[in-house]
Short mmCIF file of C-alpha atoms in Angstrom, two decimals:
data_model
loop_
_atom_site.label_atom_id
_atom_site.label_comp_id
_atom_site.label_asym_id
_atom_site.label_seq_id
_atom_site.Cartn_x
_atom_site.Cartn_y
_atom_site.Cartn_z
CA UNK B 65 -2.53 17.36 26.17
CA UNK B 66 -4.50 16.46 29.42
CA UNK B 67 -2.77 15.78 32.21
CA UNK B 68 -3.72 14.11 35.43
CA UNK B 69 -6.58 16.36 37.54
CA UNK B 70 -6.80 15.96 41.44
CA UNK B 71 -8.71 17.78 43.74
CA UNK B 72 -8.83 19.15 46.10
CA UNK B 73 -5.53 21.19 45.57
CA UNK B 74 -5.61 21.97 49.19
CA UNK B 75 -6.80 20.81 52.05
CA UNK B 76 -6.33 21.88 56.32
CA UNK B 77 -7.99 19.64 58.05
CA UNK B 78 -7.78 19.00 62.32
CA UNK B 79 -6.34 15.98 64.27
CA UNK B 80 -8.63 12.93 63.92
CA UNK B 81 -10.60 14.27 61.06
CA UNK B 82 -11.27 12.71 57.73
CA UNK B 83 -9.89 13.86 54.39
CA UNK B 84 -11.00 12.29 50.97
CA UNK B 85 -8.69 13.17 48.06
CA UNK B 86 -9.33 13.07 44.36
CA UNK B 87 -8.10 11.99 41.11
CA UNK B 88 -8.95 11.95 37.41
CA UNK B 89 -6.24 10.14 35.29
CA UNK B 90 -5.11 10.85 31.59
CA UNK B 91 -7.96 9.83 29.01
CA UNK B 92 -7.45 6.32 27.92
CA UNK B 93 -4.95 5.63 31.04
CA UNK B 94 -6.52 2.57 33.53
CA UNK B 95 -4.40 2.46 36.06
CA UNK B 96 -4.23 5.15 39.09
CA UNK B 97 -1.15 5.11 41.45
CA UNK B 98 -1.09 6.70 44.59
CA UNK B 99 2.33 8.73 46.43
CA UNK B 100 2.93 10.13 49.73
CA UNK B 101 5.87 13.03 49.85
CA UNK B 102 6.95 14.31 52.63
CA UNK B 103 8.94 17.75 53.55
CA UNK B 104 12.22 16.87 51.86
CA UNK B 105 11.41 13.47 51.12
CA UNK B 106 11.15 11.32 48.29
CA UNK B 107 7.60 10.45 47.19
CA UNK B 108 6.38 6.56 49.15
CA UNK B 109 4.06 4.29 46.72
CA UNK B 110 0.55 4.06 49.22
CA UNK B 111 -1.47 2.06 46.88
CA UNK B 112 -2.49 1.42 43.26
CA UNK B 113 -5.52 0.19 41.33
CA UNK B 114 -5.62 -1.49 37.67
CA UNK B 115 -9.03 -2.03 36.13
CA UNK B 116 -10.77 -0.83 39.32
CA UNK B 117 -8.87 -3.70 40.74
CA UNK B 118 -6.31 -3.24 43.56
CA UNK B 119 -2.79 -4.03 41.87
CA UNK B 120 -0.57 -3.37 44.80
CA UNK B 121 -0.13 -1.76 48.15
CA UNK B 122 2.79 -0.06 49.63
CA UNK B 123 2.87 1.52 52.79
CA UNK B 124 -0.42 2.85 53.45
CA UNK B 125 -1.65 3.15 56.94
CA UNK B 126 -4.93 0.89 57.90
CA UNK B 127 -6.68 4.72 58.68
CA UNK B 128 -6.56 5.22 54.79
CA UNK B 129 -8.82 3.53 52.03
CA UNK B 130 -8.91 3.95 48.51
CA UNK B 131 -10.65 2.81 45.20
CA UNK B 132 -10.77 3.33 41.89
CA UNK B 133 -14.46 3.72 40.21
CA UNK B 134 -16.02 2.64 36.82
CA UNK B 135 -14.91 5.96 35.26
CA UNK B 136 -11.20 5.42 36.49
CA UNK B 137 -11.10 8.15 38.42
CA UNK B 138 -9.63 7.18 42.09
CA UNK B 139 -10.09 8.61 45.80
CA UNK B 140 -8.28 8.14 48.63
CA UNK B 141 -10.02 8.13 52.00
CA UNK B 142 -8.05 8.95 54.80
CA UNK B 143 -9.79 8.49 58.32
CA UNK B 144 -8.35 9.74 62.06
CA UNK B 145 -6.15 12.17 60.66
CA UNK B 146 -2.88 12.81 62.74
CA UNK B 147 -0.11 15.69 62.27
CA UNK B 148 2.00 12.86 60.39
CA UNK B 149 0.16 12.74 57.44
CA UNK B 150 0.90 16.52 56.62
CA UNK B 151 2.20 15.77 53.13
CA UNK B 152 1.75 16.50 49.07
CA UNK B 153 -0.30 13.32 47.75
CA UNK B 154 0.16 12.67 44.18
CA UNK B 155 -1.28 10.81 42.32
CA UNK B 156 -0.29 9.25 38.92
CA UNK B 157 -1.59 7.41 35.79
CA UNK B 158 -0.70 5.14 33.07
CA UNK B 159 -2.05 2.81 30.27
CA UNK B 160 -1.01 -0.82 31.79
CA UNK B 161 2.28 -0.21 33.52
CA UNK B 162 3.40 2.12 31.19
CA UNK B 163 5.28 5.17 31.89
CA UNK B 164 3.74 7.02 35.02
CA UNK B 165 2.25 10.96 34.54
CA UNK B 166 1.87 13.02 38.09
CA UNK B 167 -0.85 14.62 39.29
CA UNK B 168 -0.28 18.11 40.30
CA UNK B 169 -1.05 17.11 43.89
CA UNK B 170 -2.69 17.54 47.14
CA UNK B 171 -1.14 19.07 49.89
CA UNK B 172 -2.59 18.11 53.22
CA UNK B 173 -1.70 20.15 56.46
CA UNK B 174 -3.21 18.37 59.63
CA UNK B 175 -3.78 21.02 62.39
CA UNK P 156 19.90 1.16 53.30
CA UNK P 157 17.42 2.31 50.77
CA UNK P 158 16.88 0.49 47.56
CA UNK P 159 18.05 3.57 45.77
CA UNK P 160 20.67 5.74 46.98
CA UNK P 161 20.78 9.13 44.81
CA UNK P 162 23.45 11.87 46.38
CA UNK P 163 20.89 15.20 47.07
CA UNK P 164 23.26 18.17 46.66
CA UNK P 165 22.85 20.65 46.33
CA UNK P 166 24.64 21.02 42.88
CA UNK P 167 25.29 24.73 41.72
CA UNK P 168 26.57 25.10 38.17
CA UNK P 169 26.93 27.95 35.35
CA UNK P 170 24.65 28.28 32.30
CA UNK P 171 25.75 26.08 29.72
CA UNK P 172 27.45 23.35 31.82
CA UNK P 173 26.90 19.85 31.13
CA UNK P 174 25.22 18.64 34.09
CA UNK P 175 25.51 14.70 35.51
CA UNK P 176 22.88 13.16 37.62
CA UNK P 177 23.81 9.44 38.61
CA UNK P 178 21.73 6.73 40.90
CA UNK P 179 22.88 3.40 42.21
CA UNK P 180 20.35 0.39 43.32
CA UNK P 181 20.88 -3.03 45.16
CA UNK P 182 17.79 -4.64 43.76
CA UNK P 183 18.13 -6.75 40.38
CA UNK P 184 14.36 -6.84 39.80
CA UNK P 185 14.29 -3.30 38.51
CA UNK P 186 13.63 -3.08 34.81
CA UNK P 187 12.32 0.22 34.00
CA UNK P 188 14.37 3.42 34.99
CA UNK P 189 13.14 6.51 35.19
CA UNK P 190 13.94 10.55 35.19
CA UNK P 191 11.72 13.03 37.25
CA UNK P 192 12.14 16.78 37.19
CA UNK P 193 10.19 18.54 40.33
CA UNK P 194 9.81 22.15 41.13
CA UNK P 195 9.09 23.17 43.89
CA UNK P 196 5.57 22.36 45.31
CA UNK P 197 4.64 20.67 41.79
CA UNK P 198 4.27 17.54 40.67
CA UNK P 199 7.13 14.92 39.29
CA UNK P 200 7.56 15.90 35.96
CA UNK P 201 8.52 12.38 33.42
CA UNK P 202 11.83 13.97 31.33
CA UNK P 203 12.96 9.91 30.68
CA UNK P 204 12.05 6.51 30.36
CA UNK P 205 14.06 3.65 29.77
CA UNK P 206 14.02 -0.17 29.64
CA UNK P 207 17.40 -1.47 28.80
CA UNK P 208 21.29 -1.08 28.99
CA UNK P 209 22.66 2.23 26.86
CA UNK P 210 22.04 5.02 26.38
CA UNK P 211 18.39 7.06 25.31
CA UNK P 212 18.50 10.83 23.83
CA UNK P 213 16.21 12.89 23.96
CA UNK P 214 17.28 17.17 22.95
CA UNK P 215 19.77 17.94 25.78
CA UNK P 216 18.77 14.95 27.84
CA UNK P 217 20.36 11.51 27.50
CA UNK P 218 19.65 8.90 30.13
CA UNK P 219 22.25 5.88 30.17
CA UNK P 220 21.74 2.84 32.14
CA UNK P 221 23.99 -0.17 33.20
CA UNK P 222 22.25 -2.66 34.92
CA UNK P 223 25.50 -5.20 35.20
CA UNK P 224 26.65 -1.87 37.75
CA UNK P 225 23.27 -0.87 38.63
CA UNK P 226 24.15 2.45 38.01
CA UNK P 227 21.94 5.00 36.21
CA UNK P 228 22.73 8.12 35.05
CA UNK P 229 20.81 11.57 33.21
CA UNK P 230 23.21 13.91 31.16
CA UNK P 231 22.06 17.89 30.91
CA UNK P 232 23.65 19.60 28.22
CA UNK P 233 23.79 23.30 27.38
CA UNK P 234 21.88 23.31 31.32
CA UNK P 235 19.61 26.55 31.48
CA UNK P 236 18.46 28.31 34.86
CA UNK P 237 15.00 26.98 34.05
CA UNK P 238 16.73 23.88 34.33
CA UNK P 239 17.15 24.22 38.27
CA UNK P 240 14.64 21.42 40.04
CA UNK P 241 14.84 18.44 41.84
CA UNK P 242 15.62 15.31 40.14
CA UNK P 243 14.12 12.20 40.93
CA UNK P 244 15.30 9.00 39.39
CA UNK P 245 13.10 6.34 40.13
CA UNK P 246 12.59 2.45 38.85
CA UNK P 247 10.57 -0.69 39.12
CA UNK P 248 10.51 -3.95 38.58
CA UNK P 249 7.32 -6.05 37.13
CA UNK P 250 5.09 -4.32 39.03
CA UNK P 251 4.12 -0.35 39.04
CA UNK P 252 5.46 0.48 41.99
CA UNK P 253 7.88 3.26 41.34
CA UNK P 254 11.26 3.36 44.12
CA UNK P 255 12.43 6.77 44.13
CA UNK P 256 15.96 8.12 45.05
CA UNK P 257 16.20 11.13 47.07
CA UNK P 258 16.21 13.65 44.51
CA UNK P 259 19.34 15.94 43.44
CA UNK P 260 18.78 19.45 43.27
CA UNK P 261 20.04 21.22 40.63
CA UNK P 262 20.48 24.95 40.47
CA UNK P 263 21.80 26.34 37.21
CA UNK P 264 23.51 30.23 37.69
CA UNK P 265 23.47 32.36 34.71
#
């Protein structure tokens, strides 16, 4: 079955640089979430996007921006990087608010 | 405090062990209740998803829920070493955001 695609699978970027991450959700699915894990942590809900709609936002910073295009696939933008935001991004998919699938993630290292 | 507290381990056990997983949470908006598996460097894996009080089977998984406790729970049986992840319980209430707990790792000897 397909899963969830993002892209890239990594990325090392430098301090105030710009990253843009990528996902492709499940066939069918319309709704793209987006999770921050840190080293150890649990993952944090950033943002998420129904219908190309923002549905909700969590604790994304005001350096990051994301949207969600007419082919559902989603990006997240993430602007004046610092060594902070070293972390695996996932991101997940359903149909409505369904059960969630993850992404195999992103894992960002910030030089 | 966090909204869900899950106790991280490490838990060792032998092959074949029946393996318990439990999370507690404080908020009463959560409806849905789910069961994660992570290796390492991967992505969350969904093993269960559940919606109301009892228990839900699924092969050697059963998740049981009690909301009047707020306590959540994910049974192993027969636990292999390919069993040995993190597990992430996580829920939500009417909207999509997902709360996780702080994962348990699991390692299963054999």
């Amino acid at each position: 079955a397909a899963g969830v695609i993002q892209s890239p699978r990594h990325l090392i970027k430098e301090k105030r640089e710009t990253a843009t991450l990528k996902c492709y959700p499940i066939p069918r699915h319309d709704t793209v979430y987006w999770y921050q894990q840190g080293p150890g942590q649990d993952p944090q809900f950033l943002i998420s996007f129904y219908e190309k709609m923002q549905s909700d936002k969590g604790s994304i910073p005001d350096r990051f921006s994301a949207q969600q295009f007419s082919d559902y696939h989603s990006e997240l933008n993430m602007s004046s990087l610092e060594l902070g935001d070293s972390a695996l991004y996932f991101c997940a998919s359903s149909r409505g608010s369904n059960e969630q699938f993850f992404g195999p993630g992103t894992r960002l290292t910030v030089l | 405090q966090k909204e869900v507290e899950q106790d991280p381990g490490p838990l060792s056990v032998p092959e074949g062990a029946i393996v318990s997983l439990n999370c507690t949470y404080s908020n009463s908006a959560f409806q849905y209740f789910m069961w994660y598996r992570q290796y390492s460097r991967k992505g969350p894996e969904l093993l269960m998803y559940t919606y109301s009080s009892g228990n839900k089977e699924d092969g050697r998984f059963t998740a049981q829920v009690d909301k009047s406790s707020k306590y959540i729970s994910l049974f192993i049986r027969d636990s292999q070493p390919s069993d040995s992840a993190t597990y992430l319980c996580a829920m939500r209430g009417n909207t999509g955001k997902l709360i996780f707990g702080q994962g348990t790792t699991l390692q299963v000897k054999p």
